[in-house]
mmCIF file of C-alpha atoms in Angstrom:
data_model
loop_
_atom_site.group_PDB
_atom_site.id
_atom_site.type_symbol
_atom_site.label_atom_id
_atom_site.label_comp_id
_atom_site.label_asym_id
_atom_site.label_seq_id
_atom_site.Cartn_x
_atom_site.Cartn_y
_atom_site.Cartn_z
ATOM 1 C CA UNK A 102 -2.847 45.327 12.474
ATOM 2 C CA UNK A 103 -2.832 41.875 14.045
ATOM 3 C CA UNK A 104 -5.828 39.868 13.170
ATOM 4 C CA UNK A 105 -4.750 36.822 15.184
ATOM 5 C CA UNK A 106 -4.884 34.398 12.212
ATOM 6 C CA UNK A 107 -5.088 31.446 12.132
ATOM 7 C CA UNK A 108 -7.298 30.992 15.109
ATOM 8 C CA UNK A 109 -10.559 29.561 16.019
ATOM 9 C CA UNK A 110 -14.052 30.888 15.832
ATOM 10 C CA UNK A 111 -13.949 32.046 12.278
ATOM 11 C CA UNK A 112 -17.275 31.852 10.397
ATOM 12 C CA UNK A 113 -17.976 30.355 7.023
ATOM 13 C CA UNK A 114 -20.562 32.478 5.123
ATOM 14 C CA UNK A 115 -22.341 32.059 1.850
ATOM 15 C CA UNK A 116 -23.975 35.196 0.395
ATOM 16 C CA UNK A 117 -25.862 36.298 -2.635
ATOM 17 C CA UNK A 118 -24.708 39.584 -4.034
ATOM 18 C CA UNK A 119 -27.415 41.820 -5.502
ATOM 19 C CA UNK A 120 -27.252 41.825 -9.338
ATOM 20 C CA UNK A 121 -26.114 45.247 -10.636
ATOM 21 C CA UNK A 122 -28.037 47.219 -13.216
ATOM 22 C CA UNK A 123 -27.324 45.995 -16.806
ATOM 23 C CA UNK A 124 -23.958 47.054 -18.106
ATOM 24 C CA UNK A 125 -22.395 47.373 -14.646
ATOM 25 C CA UNK A 126 -20.057 45.440 -12.460
ATOM 26 C CA UNK A 127 -20.940 44.131 -9.004
ATOM 27 C CA UNK A 128 -19.497 45.199 -5.658
ATOM 28 C CA UNK A 129 -19.691 43.668 -2.231
ATOM 29 C CA UNK A 130 -18.564 45.724 0.760
ATOM 30 C CA UNK A 131 -16.259 44.252 3.371
ATOM 31 C CA UNK A 132 -17.178 46.129 6.518
ATOM 32 C CA UNK A 133 -14.930 47.707 9.134
ATOM 33 C CA UNK A 134 -14.033 45.420 11.983
ATOM 34 C CA UNK A 135 -13.997 42.286 9.840
ATOM 35 C CA UNK A 136 -11.301 40.293 8.138
ATOM 36 C CA UNK A 137 -12.362 38.170 5.229
ATOM 37 C CA UNK A 138 -10.830 35.251 3.413
ATOM 38 C CA UNK A 139 -12.708 34.890 0.171
ATOM 39 C CA UNK A 140 -12.847 31.221 -0.843
ATOM 40 C CA UNK A 141 -14.825 31.324 -4.009
ATOM 41 C CA UNK A 142 -16.974 33.585 -6.236
ATOM 42 C CA UNK A 143 -19.297 32.755 -9.009
ATOM 43 C CA UNK A 144 -21.705 34.543 -11.371
ATOM 44 C CA UNK A 145 -23.589 34.181 -14.661
ATOM 45 C CA UNK A 146 -22.446 36.607 -17.317
ATOM 46 C CA UNK A 147 -24.750 37.322 -20.250
ATOM 47 C CA UNK A 148 -23.076 39.173 -23.033
ATOM 48 C CA UNK A 149 -25.289 40.936 -25.552
ATOM 49 C CA UNK A 150 -22.735 42.276 -27.948
ATOM 50 C CA UNK A 151 -19.043 41.832 -28.681
ATOM 51 C CA UNK A 152 -16.556 40.083 -26.383
ATOM 52 C CA UNK A 153 -15.990 40.796 -22.675
ATOM 53 C CA UNK A 154 -13.377 39.927 -20.135
ATOM 54 C CA UNK A 155 -14.335 39.570 -16.528
ATOM 55 C CA UNK A 156 -12.181 39.418 -13.292
ATOM 56 C CA UNK A 157 -12.682 39.872 -9.614
ATOM 57 C CA UNK A 158 -10.646 42.254 -7.471
ATOM 58 C CA UNK A 159 -10.413 43.614 -4.038
ATOM 59 C CA UNK A 160 -10.199 47.395 -3.388
ATOM 60 C CA UNK A 161 -8.260 47.932 -0.183
ATOM 61 C CA UNK A 162 -8.985 50.423 2.603
ATOM 62 C CA UNK A 163 -6.715 52.977 0.879
ATOM 63 C CA UNK A 164 -8.544 52.861 -2.412
ATOM 64 C CA UNK A 165 -6.043 50.786 -4.126
ATOM 65 C CA UNK A 166 -6.566 47.457 -5.840
ATOM 66 C CA UNK A 167 -5.139 44.857 -3.411
ATOM 67 C CA UNK A 168 -5.365 42.070 -5.860
ATOM 68 C CA UNK A 169 -7.186 41.136 -8.986
ATOM 69 C CA UNK A 170 -7.563 38.035 -11.120
ATOM 70 C CA UNK A 171 -6.542 37.851 -14.713
ATOM 71 C CA UNK A 172 -8.627 35.797 -17.102
ATOM 72 C CA UNK A 173 -7.167 34.414 -20.234
ATOM 73 C CA UNK A 174 -10.173 34.354 -22.501
ATOM 74 C CA UNK A 175 -13.069 36.580 -23.548
ATOM 75 C CA UNK A 176 -16.706 35.809 -23.189
ATOM 76 C CA UNK A 177 -18.622 35.976 -26.474
ATOM 77 C CA UNK A 178 -22.332 36.756 -26.884
ATOM 78 C CA UNK A 179 -24.487 34.527 -24.810
ATOM 79 C CA UNK A 180 -24.613 33.073 -21.287
ATOM 80 C CA UNK A 181 -21.520 31.799 -19.516
ATOM 81 C CA UNK A 182 -20.975 30.507 -16.060
ATOM 82 C CA UNK A 183 -17.883 31.846 -14.313
ATOM 83 C CA UNK A 184 -16.234 30.620 -11.077
ATOM 84 C CA UNK A 185 -13.200 31.876 -9.209
ATOM 85 C CA UNK A 186 -11.740 29.881 -6.427
ATOM 86 C CA UNK A 187 -8.575 29.697 -4.234
ATOM 87 C CA UNK A 188 -6.794 26.413 -4.847
ATOM 88 C CA UNK A 189 -7.380 26.500 -8.585
ATOM 89 C CA UNK A 190 -4.001 26.286 -10.164
ATOM 90 C CA UNK A 191 -5.210 26.352 -13.718
ATOM 91 C CA UNK A 192 -7.640 28.365 -15.658
ATOM 92 C CA UNK A 193 -10.128 26.219 -17.535
ATOM 93 C CA UNK A 194 -12.840 26.717 -20.051
ATOM 94 C CA UNK A 195 -15.141 23.687 -20.328
ATOM 95 C CA UNK A 196 -17.937 22.976 -22.680
ATOM 96 C CA UNK A 197 -21.337 24.691 -22.547
ATOM 97 C CA UNK A 198 -19.967 27.961 -21.214
ATOM 98 C CA UNK A 199 -18.350 26.964 -17.900
ATOM 99 C CA UNK A 200 -15.250 28.902 -16.952
ATOM 100 C CA UNK A 201 -13.085 28.760 -13.869
ATOM 101 C CA UNK A 202 -10.193 30.978 -12.787
ATOM 102 C CA UNK A 203 -7.659 30.941 -10.000
ATOM 103 C CA UNK A 204 -8.015 33.531 -7.171
ATOM 104 C CA UNK A 205 -5.521 34.719 -4.640
ATOM 105 C CA UNK A 206 -5.751 33.188 -1.104
ATOM 106 C CA UNK A 207 -5.463 36.447 0.927
ATOM 107 C CA UNK A 208 -6.874 37.895 4.076
ATOM 108 C CA UNK A 209 -8.722 41.229 3.456
ATOM 109 C CA UNK A 210 -9.118 43.885 6.127
ATOM 110 C CA UNK A 211 -12.499 45.452 6.011
ATOM 111 C CA UNK A 212 -13.086 49.196 6.073
ATOM 112 C CA UNK A 213 -15.601 51.784 4.925
ATOM 113 C CA UNK A 214 -14.175 51.545 1.485
ATOM 114 C CA UNK A 215 -13.035 47.861 1.084
ATOM 115 C CA UNK A 216 -14.925 46.030 -1.585
ATOM 116 C CA UNK A 217 -14.925 42.775 -3.444
ATOM 117 C CA UNK A 218 -15.722 43.789 -7.005
ATOM 118 C CA UNK A 219 -15.913 42.482 -10.499
ATOM 119 C CA UNK A 220 -13.715 44.127 -13.119
ATOM 120 C CA UNK A 221 -15.132 43.717 -16.526
ATOM 121 C CA UNK A 222 -15.728 45.673 -19.711
ATOM 122 C CA UNK A 223 -19.477 44.869 -19.405
ATOM 123 C CA UNK A 224 -21.676 47.391 -21.025
ATOM 124 C CA UNK A 225 -24.992 47.926 -22.762
ATOM 125 C CA UNK A 226 -27.488 45.292 -21.805
ATOM 126 C CA UNK A 227 -24.860 42.811 -20.489
ATOM 127 C CA UNK A 228 -25.877 41.331 -17.139
ATOM 128 C CA UNK A 229 -24.270 39.784 -14.118
ATOM 129 C CA UNK A 230 -26.627 37.645 -12.166
ATOM 130 C CA UNK A 231 -26.691 34.828 -9.644
ATOM 131 C CA UNK A 232 -23.608 36.182 -7.930
ATOM 132 C CA UNK A 233 -22.483 34.151 -4.974
ATOM 133 C CA UNK A 234 -19.597 34.551 -2.639
ATOM 134 C CA UNK A 235 -18.212 31.937 -0.174
ATOM 135 C CA UNK A 236 -15.921 33.410 2.479
ATOM 136 C CA UNK A 237 -14.537 33.080 5.948
ATOM 137 C CA UNK A 238 -14.934 35.971 8.408
ATOM 138 C CA UNK A 239 -13.186 36.919 11.596
ATOM 139 C CA UNK A 240 -14.256 39.787 13.637
ATOM 140 C CA UNK A 241 -11.362 42.102 14.459
ATOM 141 C CA UNK A 242 -13.246 44.773 16.397
ATOM 142 C CA UNK B 201 -26.770 36.175 3.589
ATOM 143 C CA UNK B 202 -27.950 32.742 2.463
ATOM 144 C CA UNK B 203 -26.252 30.588 5.032
ATOM 145 C CA UNK B 204 -23.505 30.682 7.653
ATOM 146 C CA UNK B 205 -21.654 28.429 10.103
ATOM 147 C CA UNK B 206 -19.251 28.999 12.917
ATOM 148 C CA UNK B 207 -16.020 27.229 12.257
ATOM 149 C CA UNK B 208 -12.804 26.112 13.802
ATOM 150 C CA UNK B 209 -10.853 26.228 10.591
ATOM 151 C CA UNK B 210 -8.173 26.943 9.636
ATOM 152 C CA UNK B 211 -6.484 26.264 12.910
ATOM 153 C CA UNK B 212 -3.575 24.264 14.144
ATOM 154 C CA UNK B 213 -3.143 20.575 13.840
ATOM 155 C CA UNK B 214 -4.670 19.783 17.262
ATOM 156 C CA UNK B 215 -8.060 20.739 16.011
ATOM 157 C CA UNK B 216 -7.952 19.426 12.511
ATOM 158 C CA UNK B 217 -11.035 17.646 11.387
ATOM 159 C CA UNK B 218 -11.452 13.911 10.936
ATOM 160 C CA UNK B 219 -9.785 12.616 7.901
ATOM 161 C CA UNK B 220 -12.190 10.456 5.942
ATOM 162 C CA UNK B 221 -12.334 8.623 2.654
ATOM 163 C CA UNK B 222 -15.439 7.938 0.619
ATOM 164 C CA UNK B 223 -15.504 5.301 -2.180
ATOM 165 C CA UNK B 224 -18.285 4.160 -4.431
ATOM 166 C CA UNK B 225 -17.595 1.650 -7.142
ATOM 167 C CA UNK B 226 -21.139 1.802 -8.469
ATOM 168 C CA UNK B 227 -21.146 5.423 -9.627
ATOM 169 C CA UNK B 228 -23.807 6.677 -12.077
ATOM 170 C CA UNK B 229 -24.777 6.147 -15.704
ATOM 171 C CA UNK B 230 -25.787 9.023 -17.942
ATOM 172 C CA UNK B 231 -26.063 11.474 -15.106
ATOM 173 C CA UNK B 232 -24.157 13.555 -12.629
ATOM 174 C CA UNK B 233 -22.780 11.857 -9.662
ATOM 175 C CA UNK B 234 -23.746 13.514 -6.339
ATOM 176 C CA UNK B 235 -22.550 13.223 -2.753
ATOM 177 C CA UNK B 236 -24.664 15.026 -0.070
ATOM 178 C CA UNK B 237 -23.113 16.502 3.002
ATOM 179 C CA UNK B 238 -25.132 15.369 5.959
ATOM 180 C CA UNK B 239 -26.985 17.965 8.078
ATOM 181 C CA UNK B 240 -24.803 19.637 10.578
ATOM 182 C CA UNK B 241 -21.429 18.729 8.992
ATOM 183 C CA UNK B 242 -18.705 20.830 7.364
ATOM 184 C CA UNK B 243 -16.467 19.140 4.775
ATOM 185 C CA UNK B 244 -13.132 20.243 3.394
ATOM 186 C CA UNK B 245 -12.701 18.432 0.132
ATOM 187 C CA UNK B 246 -9.085 17.300 -0.358
ATOM 188 C CA UNK B 247 -9.296 15.274 -3.527
ATOM 189 C CA UNK B 248 -11.905 13.720 -5.941
ATOM 190 C CA UNK B 249 -11.131 10.860 -8.222
ATOM 191 C CA UNK B 250 -13.381 9.099 -10.730
ATOM 192 C CA UNK B 251 -13.367 7.139 -13.938
ATOM 193 C CA UNK B 252 -15.492 8.248 -16.905
ATOM 194 C CA UNK B 253 -16.108 5.650 -19.532
ATOM 195 C CA UNK B 254 -17.928 7.169 -22.490
ATOM 196 C CA UNK B 255 -20.182 5.382 -24.943
ATOM 197 C CA UNK B 256 -19.520 5.358 -28.691
ATOM 198 C CA UNK B 257 -22.053 8.253 -29.172
ATOM 199 C CA UNK B 258 -19.933 10.863 -30.867
ATOM 200 C CA UNK B 259 -19.546 13.930 -28.657
ATOM 201 C CA UNK B 260 -16.801 15.510 -26.700
ATOM 202 C CA UNK B 261 -17.456 15.673 -22.928
ATOM 203 C CA UNK B 262 -15.782 17.704 -20.182
ATOM 204 C CA UNK B 263 -15.809 16.762 -16.460
ATOM 205 C CA UNK B 264 -15.932 19.157 -13.575
ATOM 206 C CA UNK B 265 -16.402 19.122 -9.788
ATOM 207 C CA UNK B 266 -19.228 21.326 -8.594
ATOM 208 C CA UNK B 267 -19.868 22.436 -5.020
ATOM 209 C CA UNK B 268 -23.511 23.110 -4.295
ATOM 210 C CA UNK B 269 -25.099 24.957 -1.529
ATOM 211 C CA UNK B 270 -28.616 23.679 -1.793
ATOM 212 C CA UNK B 271 -30.089 26.615 -3.542
ATOM 213 C CA UNK B 272 -30.142 25.416 -7.107
ATOM 214 C CA UNK B 273 -27.616 25.307 -9.732
ATOM 215 C CA UNK B 274 -27.024 29.045 -9.524
ATOM 216 C CA UNK B 275 -25.275 28.516 -6.181
ATOM 217 C CA UNK B 276 -22.557 26.361 -7.579
ATOM 218 C CA UNK B 277 -18.818 26.866 -7.647
ATOM 219 C CA UNK B 278 -17.262 24.688 -10.321
ATOM 220 C CA UNK B 279 -13.924 23.373 -11.215
ATOM 221 C CA UNK B 280 -13.998 23.117 -14.963
ATOM 222 C CA UNK B 281 -11.681 20.743 -16.703
ATOM 223 C CA UNK B 282 -10.816 21.744 -20.308
ATOM 224 C CA UNK B 283 -9.818 18.314 -21.416
ATOM 225 C CA UNK B 284 -12.095 17.166 -24.206
ATOM 226 C CA UNK B 285 -13.128 13.561 -23.572
ATOM 227 C CA UNK B 286 -14.028 11.771 -26.782
ATOM 228 C CA UNK B 287 -16.459 8.933 -27.399
ATOM 229 C CA UNK B 288 -15.598 5.380 -26.543
ATOM 230 C CA UNK B 289 -12.734 6.026 -24.138
ATOM 231 C CA UNK B 290 -12.142 5.777 -20.406
ATOM 232 C CA UNK B 291 -10.215 8.453 -18.543
ATOM 233 C CA UNK B 292 -9.259 8.538 -14.900
ATOM 234 C CA UNK B 293 -9.832 11.961 -13.419
ATOM 235 C CA UNK B 294 -7.976 13.303 -10.343
ATOM 236 C CA UNK B 295 -9.047 16.655 -8.967
ATOM 237 C CA UNK B 296 -7.287 18.373 -6.112
ATOM 238 C CA UNK B 297 -6.531 21.931 -5.086
ATOM 239 C CA UNK B 298 -3.366 23.232 -6.749
ATOM 240 C CA UNK B 299 -3.261 20.438 -9.252
ATOM 241 C CA UNK B 300 -1.915 21.612 -12.551
ATOM 242 C CA UNK B 301 -4.135 20.428 -15.380
ATOM 243 C CA UNK B 302 -2.501 17.700 -17.257
ATOM 244 C CA UNK B 303 -3.268 14.724 -19.475
ATOM 245 C CA UNK B 304 -4.589 12.522 -20.640
ATOM 246 C CA UNK B 305 -1.257 10.850 -20.259
ATOM 247 C CA UNK B 306 0.482 8.054 -18.306
ATOM 248 C CA UNK B 307 1.224 4.502 -19.250
ATOM 249 C CA UNK B 308 -2.346 3.919 -20.384
ATOM 250 C CA UNK B 309 -2.843 7.403 -21.803
ATOM 251 C CA UNK B 310 -5.822 7.873 -19.700
ATOM 252 C CA UNK B 311 -4.783 9.798 -16.608
ATOM 253 C CA UNK B 312 -6.110 13.362 -16.318
ATOM 254 C CA UNK B 313 -5.314 15.715 -13.354
ATOM 255 C CA UNK B 314 -7.196 18.945 -12.796
ATOM 256 C CA UNK B 315 -7.407 21.516 -10.082
ATOM 257 C CA UNK B 316 -10.451 22.349 -7.962
ATOM 258 C CA UNK B 317 -11.255 25.080 -5.445
ATOM 259 C CA UNK B 318 -9.938 24.699 -1.924
ATOM 260 C CA UNK B 319 -13.367 25.291 -0.341
ATOM 261 C CA UNK B 320 -15.445 24.216 2.538
ATOM 262 C CA UNK B 321 -18.985 22.943 2.013
ATOM 263 C CA UNK B 322 -21.550 22.496 4.762
ATOM 264 C CA UNK B 323 -25.132 21.624 5.357
ATOM 265 C CA UNK B 324 -27.076 23.721 7.789
ATOM 266 C CA UNK B 325 -30.564 22.853 6.676
ATOM 267 C CA UNK B 326 -30.292 23.230 2.928
ATOM 268 C CA UNK B 327 -29.117 20.130 1.121
ATOM 269 C CA UNK B 328 -25.511 20.751 0.079
ATOM 270 C CA UNK B 329 -22.849 18.635 -1.476
ATOM 271 C CA UNK B 330 -20.482 17.842 -4.222
ATOM 272 C CA UNK B 331 -21.297 16.737 -7.748
ATOM 273 C CA UNK B 332 -19.159 15.348 -10.485
ATOM 274 C CA UNK B 333 -20.623 16.862 -13.607
ATOM 275 C CA UNK B 334 -20.201 15.701 -17.176
ATOM 276 C CA UNK B 335 -20.925 18.292 -19.758
ATOM 277 C CA UNK B 336 -22.503 16.814 -22.896
ATOM 278 C CA UNK B 337 -23.113 13.535 -20.992
ATOM 279 C CA UNK B 338 -24.641 10.812 -23.226
ATOM 280 C CA UNK B 339 -26.940 7.988 -22.334
ATOM 281 C CA UNK B 340 -24.709 5.099 -21.097
ATOM 282 C CA UNK B 341 -21.657 7.200 -20.127
ATOM 283 C CA UNK B 342 -20.481 5.664 -16.911
ATOM 284 C CA UNK B 343 -18.992 7.522 -13.973
ATOM 285 C CA UNK B 344 -17.417 4.892 -11.587
ATOM 286 C CA UNK B 345 -14.950 4.220 -8.921
ATOM 287 C CA UNK B 346 -15.551 7.529 -7.235
ATOM 288 C CA UNK B 347 -13.170 8.292 -4.407
ATOM 289 C CA UNK B 348 -13.269 11.434 -2.217
ATOM 290 C CA UNK B 349 -10.848 12.312 0.524
ATOM 291 C CA UNK B 350 -12.155 15.007 2.905
ATOM 292 C CA UNK B 351 -11.873 16.434 6.355
ATOM 293 C CA UNK B 352 -15.041 16.658 8.480
ATOM 294 C CA UNK B 353 -16.179 18.756 11.363
ATOM 295 C CA UNK B 354 -19.476 18.713 13.154
ATOM 296 C CA UNK B 355 -20.951 22.222 13.132
#
């Protein structure tokens, strides 16, 4: 469908995503009648055992994965700070547990089943907290 | 939702924001360098440049650009540079969206390029802004000659 992009009157929104239960990934619904451009995502990952990988992805209205990021390192036991952003050309792992990963610059058509999710092998008592999403939104209905 | 703003971006060239440059030769010593977005403004950060001169205190440092939304450090989005900056050296850092990380290199062996998110930051009541953050910063480490190019809209 036509979403009339680019055009004026988009909105810039900054939201906190509720932390999932320990050992689970997070999910943020993208409602019907809206088109999103996700600019950046961040969270704190606390790993309690082993090594984890963590990505973000969009599940499209048809239940498929529209896109997903691909990280290049694993997160060991402890607290790390993970950011994804459009415009990042390079994955980077800095000192003190800071990681950043590129993310596709795409428009996402909302639906009853569209979600922005994390894809990670989190388990046990691992936690994802302080999840924040910065995005632009256009209303298409 | 924590905060929101109506925008006119991205749109055609006729309604691009004002192109502005920020420069501060003073910088900060032993601490993050912060720039606040004034209330009611939306900024599109195009590039960030700074010089970090480290003291002889032995430690590796890394530099990143962090975008804050006024709700504590948990609200940050960071651009994390993997380059390990040793003691007693001066590197020139240039951050921009889509930069490929490179360096230190160049004629003086001190130029570092790194990418950062292509995001908008805004202040609608909560102090928001940009920080140049040095991990493992030591007393006397000097961040200077800070330059920021950005586009600005009034929300």
